[in-house]
Amino acid sequence: MAILNVSLRGTAASTSSSSLPSWPHLSNSVPFYLSKKPVIAKFPNTTILSPLKLRLQASFGKKTRASLSAIMATGGQEVLPPALTSTSDPPPLFDGKTRLYISYQCPYAQRAWISRNCKGLEEKIQLVPIDLQDRPAWYKEKVYPPNKVPSLEHNNEVKGESLDLIRYIDSHFEGPSLFPDDPAKREFAEELLSYTDSFNKSVFASFKEDGTEAAGAAFDYIETALSKFEDGPFFLGTFSLVDIAYAPFLERFQPFSLEVKKYDITAGRPKLAAWFEEMNKNLAYKKTRRDPKELVESYRRRFLAQK
């Protein structure tokens, strides 16, 4: 077998092919079949990048605006660590690593988790899930005194509050921008972000009652908001922090309203229906989603037990 030695400047991306069955198992060489004799090209001192990391390096540098399509459509499921409990040891705190403390069940924490994924920061921001029903004492004592999630450990500081964190992640880390440059869109974004608490409270209140009038008015507001810009199906036309702020709650409101209240929140609201359809194509978001049945049961315990 002839050997062809090749020296590379740069990196190689791993790919798979039915004609190259041994490729996924080689660390620094690729077989090429020239004529009838197989030839192996050896690449010394090279780094094999995953397709995601290669695309990120090629697409943007720090604070450079880039298309979200590559990030949003990225496949591959992240292996999620188990939630830490009162018997769990803390991670090595303030050692220079960036950590995002979340709960898998918390919609507020999900906002920050989605932002991390949409920026392509899975390898730069470590997830540290907390069991909120059995939370470790060290989290309040050593990490975040308010004892809530999400919180972000970065540059030897810890920051909290979900809407503040999604802005922080967007502005302090590399990746595609999640906030628009257009002044009109920025102004509308601020209005929508300010409305999130009022929206959630209106829907929560309706879940405790028999009717759906309060929720209907809130969802009508969302439908109107989604109609403002015509350059895409999202709140600002293109995907942004506003979609991230609303997604975890709409993800919960839709199945609970349909199954328990027998109320389809997308009926007569085509913009909202299209928004759900597009969000469900966003794999960076889908990696954070919970089982709808689990969400419904959680809301049953929360709201129906109070009646």
PDB file of N, CA, C and O in Angstrom, residues 7 30 67 95 119 199 207 231 293 299:
ATOM      1  N   SER A   7       1.065  17.466   4.654  1.00  0.00           N
ATOM      2  CA  SER A   7       1.130  18.378   5.794  1.00  0.00           C
ATOM      3  C   SER A   7       0.079  19.450   5.614  1.00  0.00           C
ATOM      4  O   SER A   7      -0.029  20.045   4.544  1.00  0.00           O
ATOM      5  N   VAL A  30      -6.589  10.145   6.537  1.00  0.00           N
ATOM      6  CA  VAL A  30      -7.764   9.903   5.716  1.00  0.00           C
ATOM      7  C   VAL A  30      -7.376   8.985   4.573  1.00  0.00           C
ATOM      8  O   VAL A  30      -6.396   9.254   3.870  1.00  0.00           O
ATOM      9  N   SER A  67     -25.618  34.754  10.364  1.00  0.00           N
ATOM     10  CA  SER A  67     -26.897  34.087  10.215  1.00  0.00           C
ATOM     11  C   SER A  67     -27.108  33.097  11.340  1.00  0.00           C
ATOM     12  O   SER A  67     -26.199  32.388  11.750  1.00  0.00           O
ATOM     13  N   ASP A  95     -13.228  28.904  39.202  1.00  0.00           N
ATOM     14  CA  ASP A  95     -11.944  28.393  38.706  1.00  0.00           C
ATOM     15  C   ASP A  95     -11.658  28.859  37.284  1.00  0.00           C
ATOM     16  O   ASP A  95     -10.769  28.343  36.628  1.00  0.00           O
ATOM     17  N   LYS A 119     -26.410  30.656  20.599  1.00  0.00           N
ATOM     18  CA  LYS A 119     -25.108  31.288  20.357  1.00  0.00           C
ATOM     19  C   LYS A 119     -24.031  30.258  20.024  1.00  0.00           C
ATOM     20  O   LYS A 119     -22.893  30.612  19.709  1.00  0.00           O
ATOM     21  N   PHE A 199     -48.031  39.404  30.638  1.00  0.00           N
ATOM     22  CA  PHE A 199     -48.588  38.324  29.817  1.00  0.00           C
ATOM     23  C   PHE A 199     -48.712  37.039  30.635  1.00  0.00           C
ATOM     24  O   PHE A 199     -49.767  36.393  30.673  1.00  0.00           O
ATOM     25  N   PHE A 207     -55.843  30.292  34.249  1.00  0.00           N
ATOM     26  CA  PHE A 207     -55.763  28.860  34.544  1.00  0.00           C
ATOM     27  C   PHE A 207     -56.436  28.520  35.869  1.00  0.00           C
ATOM     28  O   PHE A 207     -56.839  27.375  36.094  1.00  0.00           O
ATOM     29  N   ASP A 231     -41.065  40.558   7.681  1.00  0.00           N
ATOM     30  CA  ASP A 231     -39.868  39.936   7.102  1.00  0.00           C
ATOM     31  C   ASP A 231     -39.523  38.604   7.755  1.00  0.00           C
ATOM     32  O   ASP A 231     -38.399  38.126   7.659  1.00  0.00           O
ATOM     33  N   LYS A 293     -46.453  16.210  28.034  1.00  0.00           N
ATOM     34  CA  LYS A 293     -47.252  15.554  29.070  1.00  0.00           C
ATOM     35  C   LYS A 293     -46.730  15.901  30.459  1.00  0.00           C
ATOM     36  O   LYS A 293     -47.507  16.112  31.394  1.00  0.00           O
ATOM     37  N   TYR A 299     -48.511  21.606  35.534  1.00  0.00           N
ATOM     38  CA  TYR A 299     -49.485  22.692  35.669  1.00  0.00           C
ATOM     39  C   TYR A 299     -50.774  22.208  36.327  1.00  0.00           C
ATOM     40  O   TYR A 299     -51.451  22.981  37.015  1.00  0.00           O
TER      41      TYR A 299
END
